[in-house]
Amino acid sequence: MTDTALEVVGTIVTNSGAAMRAPVLSLITLANLLFPGAAALAHGSHSPQTVTPASEQRSAPRDAPSRTEKVSVEPLGSLDLSREFAALQGRVLRTRRITIAPGGSVAWHQHQQRPGVAYLINGSLIEIRDDGSGPRALRREAGDAVFESSGVLHGWRNDSDQPATAVVIDLVPQTQP
């Protein structure tokens, strides 16, 4: 397991609630134990430059980013979960490294059956997030783990003068771009 993956797992274990921690940690552990080379394999149906699916993008509220720009996406691997769990037919565990350059952003979007965790490796970002009580700005720093469940509306902005990089692990439909 890479140092980055170990940092992500450590953060999940120490900073998240049991309800969210157990399934994500189990999937990460299973993927690494059963398929130690899985990080080298990219799932063919996922475009490497897609940050969020077009179907999840929404009109941005004030102060939230309306466009995705100055973002690079590096696929780190994926695992077809339908081979692992009958209940997860048609789902993929996907891992990507996403870097947002200074002045860059990820457009406002709503997660739809795409739960995940973003672990910020370096830099800092402003996340505009609405969990149902209205949009609010949250500063995210290196070492933060941000959980993204269905229904969450959010976008990211890099207002700093340094790139910000996160490892993002999410469960996606096999057909999602």
PDB file of C-alpha atoms in Angstrom:
ATOM      1  CA  MET A   1       0.000   0.000   0.000  1.00  0.00           C
ATOM      2  CA  THR A   2       1.413   3.440  -0.868  1.00  0.00           C
ATOM      3  CA  ASP A   3       2.163   6.117   1.720  1.00  0.00           C
ATOM      4  CA  THR A   4      -0.765   8.171   0.387  1.00  0.00           C
ATOM      5  CA  ALA A   5      -3.146   5.244   0.727  1.00  0.00           C
ATOM      6  CA  LEU A   6      -1.925   4.632   4.270  1.00  0.00           C
ATOM      7  CA  GLU A   7      -2.540   8.300   5.119  1.00  0.00           C
ATOM      8  CA  VAL A   8      -6.078   8.070   3.706  1.00  0.00           C
ATOM      9  CA  VAL A   9      -6.853   4.901   5.660  1.00  0.00           C
ATOM     10  CA  GLY A  10      -5.380   6.385   8.853  1.00  0.00           C
ATOM     11  CA  THR A  11      -7.462   9.526   8.499  1.00  0.00           C
ATOM     12  CA  ILE A  12     -10.632   7.526   7.871  1.00  0.00           C
ATOM     13  CA  VAL A  13      -9.994   5.383  10.942  1.00  0.00           C
ATOM     14  CA  THR A  14      -9.331   8.307  13.264  1.00  0.00           C
ATOM     15  CA  ASN A  15     -11.649  11.052  11.971  1.00  0.00           C
ATOM     16  CA  SER A  16     -14.885   9.497  10.751  1.00  0.00           C
ATOM     17  CA  GLY A  17     -17.964   8.020  12.359  1.00  0.00           C
ATOM     18  CA  ALA A  18     -18.374   4.259  12.456  1.00  0.00           C
ATOM     19  CA  ALA A  19     -21.341   4.257  10.079  1.00  0.00           C
ATOM     20  CA  MET A  20     -19.272   5.768   7.261  1.00  0.00           C
ATOM     21  CA  ARG A  21     -15.870   4.403   8.281  1.00  0.00           C
ATOM     22  CA  ALA A  22     -16.669   0.684   8.227  1.00  0.00           C
ATOM     23  CA  PRO A  23     -17.883   0.310   4.622  1.00  0.00           C
ATOM     24  CA  VAL A  24     -15.229   2.596   3.099  1.00  0.00           C
ATOM     25  CA  LEU A  25     -12.401   1.057   5.118  1.00  0.00           C
ATOM     26  CA  SER A  26     -13.585  -2.460   4.257  1.00  0.00           C
ATOM     27  CA  LEU A  27     -13.629  -1.678   0.543  1.00  0.00           C
ATOM     28  CA  ILE A  28     -10.204  -0.032   0.579  1.00  0.00           C
ATOM     29  CA  THR A  29      -8.709  -2.908   2.542  1.00  0.00           C
ATOM     30  CA  LEU A  30     -10.364  -5.556   0.403  1.00  0.00           C
ATOM     31  CA  ALA A  31      -9.236  -3.892  -2.816  1.00  0.00           C
ATOM     32  CA  ASN A  32      -5.640  -3.739  -1.637  1.00  0.00           C
ATOM     33  CA  LEU A  33      -5.518  -7.241  -0.141  1.00  0.00           C
ATOM     34  CA  LEU A  34      -7.227  -9.086  -2.976  1.00  0.00           C
ATOM     35  CA  PHE A  35      -5.795  -7.037  -5.814  1.00  0.00           C
ATOM     36  CA  PRO A  36      -2.472  -5.497  -4.816  1.00  0.00           C
ATOM     37  CA  GLY A  37      -1.929  -4.426  -8.437  1.00  0.00           C
ATOM     38  CA  ALA A  38      -5.378  -2.855  -8.776  1.00  0.00           C
ATOM     39  CA  ALA A  39      -4.013   0.668  -8.486  1.00  0.00           C
ATOM     40  CA  ALA A  40      -2.206   0.124 -11.767  1.00  0.00           C
ATOM     41  CA  LEU A  41      -5.415  -0.724 -13.625  1.00  0.00           C
ATOM     42  CA  ALA A  42      -7.741   1.992 -14.887  1.00  0.00           C
ATOM     43  CA  HIS A  43     -11.365   1.024 -15.463  1.00  0.00           C
ATOM     44  CA  GLY A  44     -12.069   1.420 -19.172  1.00  0.00           C
ATOM     45  CA  SER A  45     -15.435   3.197 -18.981  1.00  0.00           C
ATOM     46  CA  HIS A  46     -14.184   6.183 -16.976  1.00  0.00           C
ATOM     47  CA  SER A  47     -12.807   9.215 -18.794  1.00  0.00           C
ATOM     48  CA  PRO A  48      -9.564  10.238 -17.075  1.00  0.00           C
ATOM     49  CA  GLN A  49     -10.365  13.973 -17.271  1.00  0.00           C
ATOM     50  CA  THR A  50     -13.950  13.802 -15.944  1.00  0.00           C
ATOM     51  CA  VAL A  51     -14.135  15.303 -12.465  1.00  0.00           C
ATOM     52  CA  THR A  52     -17.910  15.113 -12.007  1.00  0.00           C
ATOM     53  CA  PRO A  53     -20.562  13.647 -14.319  1.00  0.00           C
ATOM     54  CA  ALA A  54     -22.550  16.209 -16.329  1.00  0.00           C
ATOM     55  CA  SER A  55     -25.771  14.791 -14.843  1.00  0.00           C
ATOM     56  CA  GLU A  56     -24.651  15.891 -11.350  1.00  0.00           C
ATOM     57  CA  GLN A  57     -23.839  19.519 -12.218  1.00  0.00           C
ATOM     58  CA  ARG A  58     -26.244  22.138 -10.852  1.00  0.00           C
ATOM     59  CA  SER A  59     -26.699  25.914 -11.025  1.00  0.00           C
ATOM     60  CA  ALA A  60     -24.250  27.380  -8.553  1.00  0.00           C
ATOM     61  CA  PRO A  61     -25.360  29.598  -5.669  1.00  0.00           C
ATOM     62  CA  ARG A  62     -23.518  32.825  -4.927  1.00  0.00           C
ATOM     63  CA  ASP A  63     -19.819  32.277  -4.099  1.00  0.00           C
ATOM     64  CA  ALA A  64     -19.832  28.672  -5.386  1.00  0.00           C
ATOM     65  CA  PRO A  65     -17.835  27.796  -8.513  1.00  0.00           C
ATOM     66  CA  SER A  66     -19.926  27.415 -11.665  1.00  0.00           C
ATOM     67  CA  ARG A  67     -17.172  25.912 -13.846  1.00  0.00           C
ATOM     68  CA  THR A  68     -14.497  23.269 -13.573  1.00  0.00           C
ATOM     69  CA  GLU A  69     -11.151  24.726 -14.618  1.00  0.00           C
ATOM     70  CA  LYS A  70      -7.423  24.319 -13.972  1.00  0.00           C
ATOM     71  CA  VAL A  71      -7.964  20.762 -12.742  1.00  0.00           C
ATOM     72  CA  SER A  72      -5.980  17.640 -13.551  1.00  0.00           C
ATOM     73  CA  VAL A  73      -7.258  14.131 -12.921  1.00  0.00           C
ATOM     74  CA  GLU A  74      -5.003  11.099 -12.654  1.00  0.00           C
ATOM     75  CA  PRO A  75      -6.720   7.699 -12.442  1.00  0.00           C
ATOM     76  CA  LEU A  76      -5.003   5.540  -9.832  1.00  0.00           C
ATOM     77  CA  GLY A  77      -7.114   2.449 -10.401  1.00  0.00           C
ATOM     78  CA  SER A  78     -10.507   0.880  -9.957  1.00  0.00           C
ATOM     79  CA  LEU A  79     -12.073  -2.371  -8.909  1.00  0.00           C
ATOM     80  CA  ASP A  80     -15.265  -3.946 -10.274  1.00  0.00           C
ATOM     81  CA  LEU A  81     -17.197  -4.565  -7.053  1.00  0.00           C
ATOM     82  CA  SER A  82     -19.782  -6.810  -8.701  1.00  0.00           C
ATOM     83  CA  ARG A  83     -17.160  -9.565  -8.531  1.00  0.00           C
ATOM     84  CA  GLU A  84     -16.749  -8.997  -4.798  1.00  0.00           C
ATOM     85  CA  PHE A  85     -20.247  -8.375  -3.401  1.00  0.00           C
ATOM     86  CA  ALA A  86     -23.548  -9.504  -4.931  1.00  0.00           C
ATOM     87  CA  ALA A  87     -25.249  -6.394  -3.540  1.00  0.00           C
ATOM     88  CA  LEU A  88     -22.845  -4.140  -5.442  1.00  0.00           C
ATOM     89  CA  GLN A  89     -23.627  -5.348  -8.962  1.00  0.00           C
ATOM     90  CA  GLY A  90     -22.750  -2.658 -11.494  1.00  0.00           C
ATOM     91  CA  ARG A  91     -20.612  -0.630  -9.047  1.00  0.00           C
ATOM     92  CA  VAL A  92     -16.913   0.244  -9.221  1.00  0.00           C
ATOM     93  CA  LEU A  93     -14.534   1.376  -6.475  1.00  0.00           C
ATOM     94  CA  ARG A  94     -12.572   4.165  -8.195  1.00  0.00           C
ATOM     95  CA  THR A  95      -9.463   5.974  -6.963  1.00  0.00           C
ATOM     96  CA  ARG A  96      -8.163   9.204  -8.531  1.00  0.00           C
ATOM     97  CA  ARG A  97      -5.614  11.895  -7.716  1.00  0.00           C
ATOM     98  CA  ILE A  98      -7.176  15.297  -8.426  1.00  0.00           C
ATOM     99  CA  THR A  99      -5.090  18.474  -8.445  1.00  0.00           C
ATOM    100  CA  ILE A 100      -6.632  21.938  -8.535  1.00  0.00           C
ATOM    101  CA  ALA A 101      -4.177  24.650  -9.600  1.00  0.00           C
ATOM    102  CA  PRO A 102      -4.200  28.107  -7.998  1.00  0.00           C
ATOM    103  CA  GLY A 103      -7.300  29.916  -9.247  1.00  0.00           C
ATOM    104  CA  GLY A 104      -8.883  26.596 -10.292  1.00  0.00           C
ATOM    105  CA  SER A 105     -12.212  25.120  -9.316  1.00  0.00           C
ATOM    106  CA  VAL A 106     -14.539  22.125  -9.462  1.00  0.00           C
ATOM    107  CA  ALA A 107     -18.063  23.186 -10.460  1.00  0.00           C
ATOM    108  CA  TRP A 108     -21.041  23.005  -8.097  1.00  0.00           C
ATOM    109  CA  HIS A 109     -22.554  19.523  -8.281  1.00  0.00           C
ATOM    110  CA  GLN A 110     -24.778  17.124  -6.362  1.00  0.00           C
ATOM    111  CA  HIS A 111     -23.658  13.603  -5.530  1.00  0.00           C
ATOM    112  CA  GLN A 112     -26.156  11.002  -6.759  1.00  0.00           C
ATOM    113  CA  GLN A 113     -25.484   7.450  -5.602  1.00  0.00           C
ATOM    114  CA  ARG A 114     -21.765   8.264  -5.720  1.00  0.00           C
ATOM    115  CA  PRO A 115     -20.532   8.250  -2.113  1.00  0.00           C
ATOM    116  CA  GLY A 116     -16.882   8.932  -1.607  1.00  0.00           C
ATOM    117  CA  VAL A 117     -14.118  10.435   0.449  1.00  0.00           C
ATOM    118  CA  ALA A 118     -11.626  13.091  -0.649  1.00  0.00           C
ATOM    119  CA  TYR A 119      -8.376  13.137   1.326  1.00  0.00           C
ATOM    120  CA  LEU A 120      -6.408  16.347   0.849  1.00  0.00           C
ATOM    121  CA  ILE A 121      -2.726  15.441   0.501  1.00  0.00           C
ATOM    122  CA  ASN A 122      -1.326  18.941   0.119  1.00  0.00           C
ATOM    123  CA  GLY A 123      -2.429  22.536  -0.240  1.00  0.00           C
ATOM    124  CA  SER A 124      -5.705  24.050   0.868  1.00  0.00           C
ATOM    125  CA  LEU A 125      -9.122  24.527  -0.727  1.00  0.00           C
ATOM    126  CA  ILE A 126     -12.380  26.298  -0.043  1.00  0.00           C
ATOM    127  CA  GLU A 127     -15.298  23.899  -0.231  1.00  0.00           C
ATOM    128  CA  ILE A 128     -18.710  25.507  -0.688  1.00  0.00           C
ATOM    129  CA  ARG A 129     -21.032  22.830   0.711  1.00  0.00           C
ATOM    130  CA  ASP A 130     -24.748  22.388   1.301  1.00  0.00           C
ATOM    131  CA  ASP A 131     -25.789  19.396   3.419  1.00  0.00           C
ATOM    132  CA  GLY A 132     -29.382  20.645   3.520  1.00  0.00           C
ATOM    133  CA  SER A 133     -29.037  23.752   5.692  1.00  0.00           C
ATOM    134  CA  GLY A 134     -27.828  26.126   2.976  1.00  0.00           C
ATOM    135  CA  PRO A 135     -24.426  26.711   1.352  1.00  0.00           C
ATOM    136  CA  ARG A 136     -21.458  27.509   3.595  1.00  0.00           C
ATOM    137  CA  ALA A 137     -17.745  27.971   2.927  1.00  0.00           C
ATOM    138  CA  LEU A 138     -15.363  25.542   4.638  1.00  0.00           C
ATOM    139  CA  ARG A 139     -11.563  25.775   4.514  1.00  0.00           C
ATOM    140  CA  ARG A 140     -10.022  22.355   3.896  1.00  0.00           C
ATOM    141  CA  GLU A 141      -6.355  21.761   4.666  1.00  0.00           C
ATOM    142  CA  ALA A 142      -3.851  18.998   3.953  1.00  0.00           C
ATOM    143  CA  GLY A 143      -4.762  16.009   6.125  1.00  0.00           C
ATOM    144  CA  ASP A 144      -8.523  16.625   5.996  1.00  0.00           C
ATOM    145  CA  ALA A 145     -10.842  13.811   4.881  1.00  0.00           C
ATOM    146  CA  VAL A 146     -14.077  15.081   3.348  1.00  0.00           C
ATOM    147  CA  PHE A 147     -16.971  12.629   3.064  1.00  0.00           C
ATOM    148  CA  GLU A 148     -19.372  13.054   0.149  1.00  0.00           C
ATOM    149  CA  SER A 149     -22.686  11.206   0.438  1.00  0.00           C
ATOM    150  CA  SER A 150     -25.716  11.130  -1.855  1.00  0.00           C
ATOM    151  CA  GLY A 151     -27.552  14.433  -1.866  1.00  0.00           C
ATOM    152  CA  VAL A 152     -24.547  16.561  -0.903  1.00  0.00           C
ATOM    153  CA  LEU A 153     -24.203  19.712  -3.030  1.00  0.00           C
ATOM    154  CA  HIS A 154     -20.729  21.221  -3.203  1.00  0.00           C
ATOM    155  CA  GLY A 155     -17.920  22.707  -5.242  1.00  0.00           C
ATOM    156  CA  TRP A 156     -14.231  23.405  -4.669  1.00  0.00           C
ATOM    157  CA  ARG A 157     -12.141  26.535  -5.160  1.00  0.00           C
ATOM    158  CA  ASN A 158      -8.383  26.994  -4.837  1.00  0.00           C
ATOM    159  CA  ASP A 159      -7.872  30.570  -3.658  1.00  0.00           C
ATOM    160  CA  SER A 160      -4.273  29.933  -2.600  1.00  0.00           C
ATOM    161  CA  ASP A 161      -1.044  30.395  -4.526  1.00  0.00           C
ATOM    162  CA  GLN A 162      -0.179  26.669  -4.324  1.00  0.00           C
ATOM    163  CA  PRO A 163      -1.708  23.621  -6.056  1.00  0.00           C
ATOM    164  CA  ALA A 164      -4.007  21.475  -3.906  1.00  0.00           C
ATOM    165  CA  THR A 165      -4.085  17.704  -4.412  1.00  0.00           C
ATOM    166  CA  ALA A 166      -6.569  15.160  -3.085  1.00  0.00           C
ATOM    167  CA  VAL A 167      -6.920  11.414  -3.408  1.00  0.00           C
ATOM    168  CA  VAL A 168     -10.592  10.751  -4.113  1.00  0.00           C
ATOM    169  CA  ILE A 169     -12.084   7.296  -3.577  1.00  0.00           C
ATOM    170  CA  ASP A 170     -15.686   6.817  -4.626  1.00  0.00           C
ATOM    171  CA  LEU A 171     -18.249   4.162  -5.536  1.00  0.00           C
ATOM    172  CA  VAL A 172     -19.573   4.781  -9.027  1.00  0.00           C
ATOM    173  CA  PRO A 173     -21.801   2.990 -11.526  1.00  0.00           C
ATOM    174  CA  GLN A 174     -19.800   1.042 -14.114  1.00  0.00           C
ATOM    175  CA  THR A 175     -21.413   3.145 -16.844  1.00  0.00           C
ATOM    176  CA  GLN A 176     -20.499   6.509 -15.307  1.00  0.00           C
ATOM    177  CA  PRO A 177     -18.017   8.550 -17.366  1.00  0.00           C
TER     178      PRO A 177
END
